[in-house]
PDB file of C-alpha atoms in Angstrom:
ATOM      1  CA  MET E  22      -5.611 -16.686  11.505  1.00  0.00           C
ATOM      2  CA  ASP E  23      -5.835 -13.350  13.263  1.00  0.00           C
ATOM      3  CA  ARG E  24      -9.566 -12.673  13.650  1.00  0.00           C
ATOM      4  CA  ALA E  25      -8.978  -9.275  15.264  1.00  0.00           C
ATOM      5  CA  TYR E  26      -6.991  -8.172  12.217  1.00  0.00           C
ATOM      6  CA  TYR E  27      -9.566  -9.646   9.831  1.00  0.00           C
ATOM      7  CA  ARG E  28     -12.313  -7.437  11.284  1.00  0.00           C
ATOM      8  CA  GLY E  29     -10.161  -4.328  11.617  1.00  0.00           C
ATOM      9  CA  ILE E  30      -9.939  -1.243   9.453  1.00  0.00           C
ATOM     10  CA  PRO E  31      -6.472  -2.070   7.988  1.00  0.00           C
ATOM     11  CA  ALA E  32      -7.648  -5.435   6.626  1.00  0.00           C
ATOM     12  CA  VAL E  33     -10.806  -3.962   5.122  1.00  0.00           C
ATOM     13  CA  THR E  34      -8.786  -1.132   3.579  1.00  0.00           C
ATOM     14  CA  LYS E  35      -6.361  -3.629   2.045  1.00  0.00           C
ATOM     15  CA  ALA E  36      -9.304  -5.562   0.599  1.00  0.00           C
ATOM     16  CA  PHE E  37     -10.665  -2.361  -0.978  1.00  0.00           C
ATOM     17  CA  GLU E  38      -7.207  -1.538  -2.346  1.00  0.00           C
ATOM     18  CA  ALA E  39      -6.904  -4.982  -3.911  1.00  0.00           C
ATOM     19  CA  ILE E  40     -10.406  -4.910  -5.410  1.00  0.00           C
ATOM     20  CA  LEU E  41     -10.050  -1.389  -6.821  1.00  0.00           C
ATOM     21  CA  SER E  42      -6.594  -2.157  -8.240  1.00  0.00           C
ATOM     22  CA  LEU E  43      -7.897  -5.318  -9.875  1.00  0.00           C
ATOM     23  CA  ILE E  44     -10.886  -3.492 -11.399  1.00  0.00           C
ATOM     24  CA  ALA E  45      -8.601  -0.734 -12.733  1.00  0.00           C
ATOM     25  CA  PHE E  46      -6.286  -3.384 -14.209  1.00  0.00           C
ATOM     26  CA  ILE E  47      -9.140  -5.292 -15.865  1.00  0.00           C
ATOM     27  CA  LEU E  48     -10.584  -2.105 -17.347  1.00  0.00           C
ATOM     28  CA  ILE E  49      -7.272  -0.960 -18.828  1.00  0.00           C
ATOM     29  CA  MET E  50      -6.718  -4.457 -20.242  1.00  0.00           C
ATOM     30  CA  VAL E  51     -10.064  -4.502 -22.073  1.00  0.00           C
ATOM     31  CA  ALA E  52      -9.782  -0.900 -23.285  1.00  0.00           C
ATOM     32  CA  PRO E  53      -9.411  -0.541 -27.046  1.00  0.00           C
ATOM     33  CA  SER E  54      -5.847   0.348 -27.935  1.00  0.00           C
ATOM     34  CA  CYS E  55      -5.099   3.980 -28.570  1.00  0.00           C
ATOM     35  CA  VAL E  56      -1.810   5.058 -30.140  1.00  0.00           C
ATOM     36  CA  LYS E  57      -1.177   8.003 -27.837  1.00  0.00           C
ATOM     37  CA  THR E  58      -1.743   6.024 -24.607  1.00  0.00           C
ATOM     38  CA  SER E  59       0.144   2.816 -25.346  1.00  0.00           C
ATOM     39  CA  ILE E  60       3.174   3.591 -23.153  1.00  0.00           C
ATOM     40  CA  THR E  61       1.071   5.254 -20.476  1.00  0.00           C
ATOM     41  CA  ALA E  62      -1.375   2.346 -20.398  1.00  0.00           C
ATOM     42  CA  GLY E  63       1.541  -0.059 -20.065  1.00  0.00           C
ATOM     43  CA  TYR E  64       2.862   1.841 -17.050  1.00  0.00           C
ATOM     44  CA  PHE E  65      -0.638   1.962 -15.554  1.00  0.00           C
ATOM     45  CA  LYS E  66      -1.024  -1.811 -16.060  1.00  0.00           C
ATOM     46  CA  PHE E  67       2.294  -2.377 -14.315  1.00  0.00           C
ATOM     47  CA  VAL E  68       1.331  -0.175 -11.355  1.00  0.00           C
ATOM     48  CA  THR E  69      -2.131  -1.676 -10.892  1.00  0.00           C
ATOM     49  CA  ILE E  70      -1.123  -5.334 -11.103  1.00  0.00           C
ATOM     50  CA  THR E  71       1.969  -4.798  -8.938  1.00  0.00           C
ATOM     51  CA  ALA E  72      -0.106  -3.010  -6.309  1.00  0.00           C
ATOM     52  CA  PHE E  73      -2.709  -5.780  -6.424  1.00  0.00           C
ATOM     53  CA  ILE E  74      -0.156  -8.566  -5.965  1.00  0.00           C
ATOM     54  CA  LEU E  75       1.803  -6.802  -3.224  1.00  0.00           C
ATOM     55  CA  VAL E  76      -1.308  -5.810  -1.271  1.00  0.00           C
ATOM     56  CA  CYS E  77      -2.550  -9.404  -1.400  1.00  0.00           C
ATOM     57  CA  ILE E  78       0.809 -10.635  -0.100  1.00  0.00           C
ATOM     58  CA  VAL E  79       0.851  -8.071   2.723  1.00  0.00           C
ATOM     59  CA  TRP E  80      -2.772  -8.848   3.572  1.00  0.00           C
ATOM     60  CA  LEU E  81      -2.005 -12.582   3.823  1.00  0.00           C
ATOM     61  CA  LEU E  82       1.138 -11.917   5.873  1.00  0.00           C
ATOM     62  CA  PHE E  83      -0.773  -9.976   8.486  1.00  0.00           C
ATOM     63  CA  LEU E  84      -3.924 -12.103   8.334  1.00  0.00           C
ATOM     64  CA  CYS E  85      -2.050 -15.343   9.019  1.00  0.00           C
ATOM     65  CA  LYS E  86       0.461 -13.701  11.389  1.00  0.00           C
ATOM     66  CA  LEU E  87       3.255 -14.842   9.093  1.00  0.00           C
ATOM     67  CA  GLN E  88       5.280 -11.713   9.792  1.00  0.00           C
ATOM     68  CA  ARG E  89       5.690 -13.039  13.353  1.00  0.00           C
ATOM     69  CA  ARG E  90       6.290 -16.667  12.392  1.00  0.00           C
ATOM     70  CA  ILE E  91       8.605 -16.351   9.419  1.00  0.00           C
ATOM     71  CA  PHE E  92      10.393 -13.112  10.218  1.00  0.00           C
ATOM     72  CA  ARG E  93      11.188 -13.650  13.895  1.00  0.00           C
ATOM     73  CA  CYS E  94      14.246 -11.433  13.863  1.00  0.00           C
ATOM     74  CA  THR E  95      13.875  -7.873  15.057  1.00  0.00           C
ATOM     75  CA  CYS E  96      15.925  -6.611  12.124  1.00  0.00           C
ATOM     76  CA  ILE E  97      12.766  -5.925  10.094  1.00  0.00           C
ATOM     77  CA  ASN E  98      11.164  -2.659  11.098  1.00  0.00           C
ATOM     78  CA  TRP E  99       7.565  -3.387  10.031  1.00  0.00           C
ATOM     79  CA  PRO E 100       6.161   0.101  10.672  1.00  0.00           C
ATOM     80  CA  PHE E 101       8.895   1.664   8.525  1.00  0.00           C
ATOM     81  CA  LEU E 102       8.529  -1.027   5.861  1.00  0.00           C
ATOM     82  CA  MET E 103       4.777  -0.416   5.582  1.00  0.00           C
ATOM     83  CA  PHE E 104       5.336   3.367   5.614  1.00  0.00           C
ATOM     84  CA  ALA E 105       7.798   3.085   2.720  1.00  0.00           C
ATOM     85  CA  PHE E 106       5.621   0.556   0.850  1.00  0.00           C
ATOM     86  CA  TYR E 107       2.510   2.725   0.917  1.00  0.00           C
ATOM     87  CA  GLY E 108       4.473   5.874   0.162  1.00  0.00           C
ATOM     88  CA  ILE E 109       6.015   4.331  -2.955  1.00  0.00           C
ATOM     89  CA  ILE E 110       2.711   2.828  -4.126  1.00  0.00           C
ATOM     90  CA  CYS E 111       0.943   6.190  -3.660  1.00  0.00           C
ATOM     91  CA  VAL E 112       3.576   8.022  -5.720  1.00  0.00           C
ATOM     92  CA  PHE E 113       3.469   5.433  -8.527  1.00  0.00           C
ATOM     93  CA  TYR E 114      -0.331   5.407  -8.559  1.00  0.00           C
ATOM     94  CA  PHE E 115      -0.514   9.207  -8.552  1.00  0.00           C
ATOM     95  CA  PHE E 116       1.719   9.590 -11.601  1.00  0.00           C
ATOM     96  CA  GLY E 117       0.105   6.670 -13.433  1.00  0.00           C
ATOM     97  CA  ASP E 118      -3.387   8.036 -12.842  1.00  0.00           C
ATOM     98  CA  LEU E 119      -2.438  11.590 -13.675  1.00  0.00           C
ATOM     99  CA  ILE E 120      -0.672  10.803 -16.949  1.00  0.00           C
ATOM    100  CA  LEU E 121      -3.346   8.361 -18.122  1.00  0.00           C
ATOM    101  CA  ALA E 122      -6.109  10.828 -17.196  1.00  0.00           C
ATOM    102  CA  VAL E 123      -4.524  13.465 -19.425  1.00  0.00           C
ATOM    103  CA  GLN E 124      -4.079  11.093 -22.378  1.00  0.00           C
ATOM    104  CA  ALA E 125      -7.202   8.891 -22.094  1.00  0.00           C
ATOM    105  CA  CYS E 126      -8.840   8.346 -25.505  1.00  0.00           C
ATOM    106  CA  ASN E 127     -12.018   6.466 -24.673  1.00  0.00           C
ATOM    107  CA  GLY E 128     -14.525   5.845 -21.917  1.00  0.00           C
ATOM    108  CA  VAL E 129     -13.019   2.566 -20.755  1.00  0.00           C
ATOM    109  CA  GLU E 130      -9.652   4.212 -20.131  1.00  0.00           C
ATOM    110  CA  LYS E 131     -11.411   7.023 -18.262  1.00  0.00           C
ATOM    111  CA  ALA E 132     -13.244   4.462 -16.127  1.00  0.00           C
ATOM    112  CA  SER E 133      -9.929   2.756 -15.425  1.00  0.00           C
ATOM    113  CA  VAL E 134      -8.486   6.098 -14.341  1.00  0.00           C
ATOM    114  CA  ALA E 135     -11.491   6.647 -12.057  1.00  0.00           C
ATOM    115  CA  PHE E 136     -10.938   3.300 -10.348  1.00  0.00           C
ATOM    116  CA  GLY E 137      -7.229   4.086 -10.212  1.00  0.00           C
ATOM    117  CA  PHE E 138      -7.955   7.308  -8.346  1.00  0.00           C
ATOM    118  CA  LEU E 139     -10.299   5.456  -5.981  1.00  0.00           C
ATOM    119  CA  ALA E 140      -7.517   2.947  -5.332  1.00  0.00           C
ATOM    120  CA  LEU E 141      -5.111   5.854  -4.787  1.00  0.00           C
ATOM    121  CA  PHE E 142      -7.439   7.316  -2.149  1.00  0.00           C
ATOM    122  CA  ALA E 143      -7.639   3.922  -0.428  1.00  0.00           C
ATOM    123  CA  PHE E 144      -3.837   3.693  -0.477  1.00  0.00           C
ATOM    124  CA  LEU E 145      -3.572   7.234   0.914  1.00  0.00           C
ATOM    125  CA  PHE E 146      -5.952   6.253   3.721  1.00  0.00           C
ATOM    126  CA  ASP E 147      -3.760   3.258   4.561  1.00  0.00           C
ATOM    127  CA  PHE E 148      -0.660   5.451   4.179  1.00  0.00           C
ATOM    128  CA  GLY E 149      -2.084   7.682   6.921  1.00  0.00           C
ATOM    129  CA  PHE E 150      -2.383   4.663   9.212  1.00  0.00           C
ATOM    130  CA  SER E 151       1.166   3.588   8.385  1.00  0.00           C
ATOM    131  CA  VAL E 152       2.482   7.082   9.189  1.00  0.00           C
ATOM    132  CA  ARG E 153       0.683   6.967  12.529  1.00  0.00           C
ATOM    133  CA  ASP E 154       2.043   3.484  13.294  1.00  0.00           C
ATOM    134  CA  TYR E 155       5.560   4.513  12.282  1.00  0.00           C
ATOM    135  CA  ILE E 156       5.487   7.604  14.516  1.00  0.00           C
ATOM    136  CA  MET E 157       4.140   5.574  17.437  1.00  0.00           C
ATOM    137  CA  ALA E 158       6.811   2.921  16.901  1.00  0.00           C
ATOM    138  CA  ARG E 159       9.544   5.575  16.789  1.00  0.00           C
ATOM    139  CA  ARG E 160       8.290   7.091  20.038  1.00  0.00           C
ATOM    140  CA  GLY E 161       8.154   3.659  21.643  1.00  0.00           C
ATOM    141  CA  LEU E 162      11.642   2.838  20.374  1.00  0.00           C
ATOM    142  CA  ASN E 163      13.043   6.121  21.654  1.00  0.00           C
ATOM    143  CA  LYS E 164      11.360   5.548  25.018  1.00  0.00           C
ATOM    144  CA  ALA E 165      12.784   2.011  25.215  1.00  0.00           C
ATOM    145  CA  ILE E 166      16.271   3.309  24.345  1.00  0.00           C
ATOM    146  CA  ARG E 167      16.038   6.010  27.027  1.00  0.00           C
ATOM    147  CA  GLU E 168      14.874   3.488  29.634  1.00  0.00           C
ATOM    148  CA  THR E 169      17.649   1.054  28.694  1.00  0.00           C
ATOM    149  CA  THR E 170      20.231   3.830  28.843  1.00  0.00           C
ATOM    150  CA  ASN E 171      18.949   5.019  32.216  1.00  0.00           C
ATOM    151  CA  VAL E 172      19.060   1.499  33.653  1.00  0.00           C
ATOM    152  CA  ALA E 173      22.552   0.911  32.241  1.00  0.00           C
ATOM    153  CA  GLU E 174      23.796   4.196  33.718  1.00  0.00           C
ATOM    154  CA  GLY E 175      22.160   3.534  37.067  1.00  0.00           C
ATOM    155  CA  LYS E 176      19.492   6.241  36.712  1.00  0.00           C
ATOM    156  CA  TYR E 177      15.999   5.224  37.658  1.00  0.00           C
TER     157      TYR E 177
END
């Protein structure tokens, strides 16, 4: 178990994302059915439970260092994968929250939307970290390629 990761900001952010997604999912599940939000609520349920499950998987991968043990090949670009993951989740959450907020019939659905927006803000916060990590990885990769090319060409 990676204790440095456990105490870091990314792990705490993932925990908040999971908790807020789970609360939003529970609230939309217990909300009384409303005819005009049935399709929208279904999409929102899908987004919240999918985000919850995927964030828990990612959290466990990084907490137990499984991304280093299982995926030893360098073919997986983790910074890009996390960048794409959080970007997609943010877009899905944004549209789910926005559409359900417009069509919400009762207070429970509105509370679910509120927790959905809080989860969206947590995902956006983590998306900012993933953008930073991706840019740093790209710079490091470009630097490593330049150094390798210079060594191969005899330039030091």
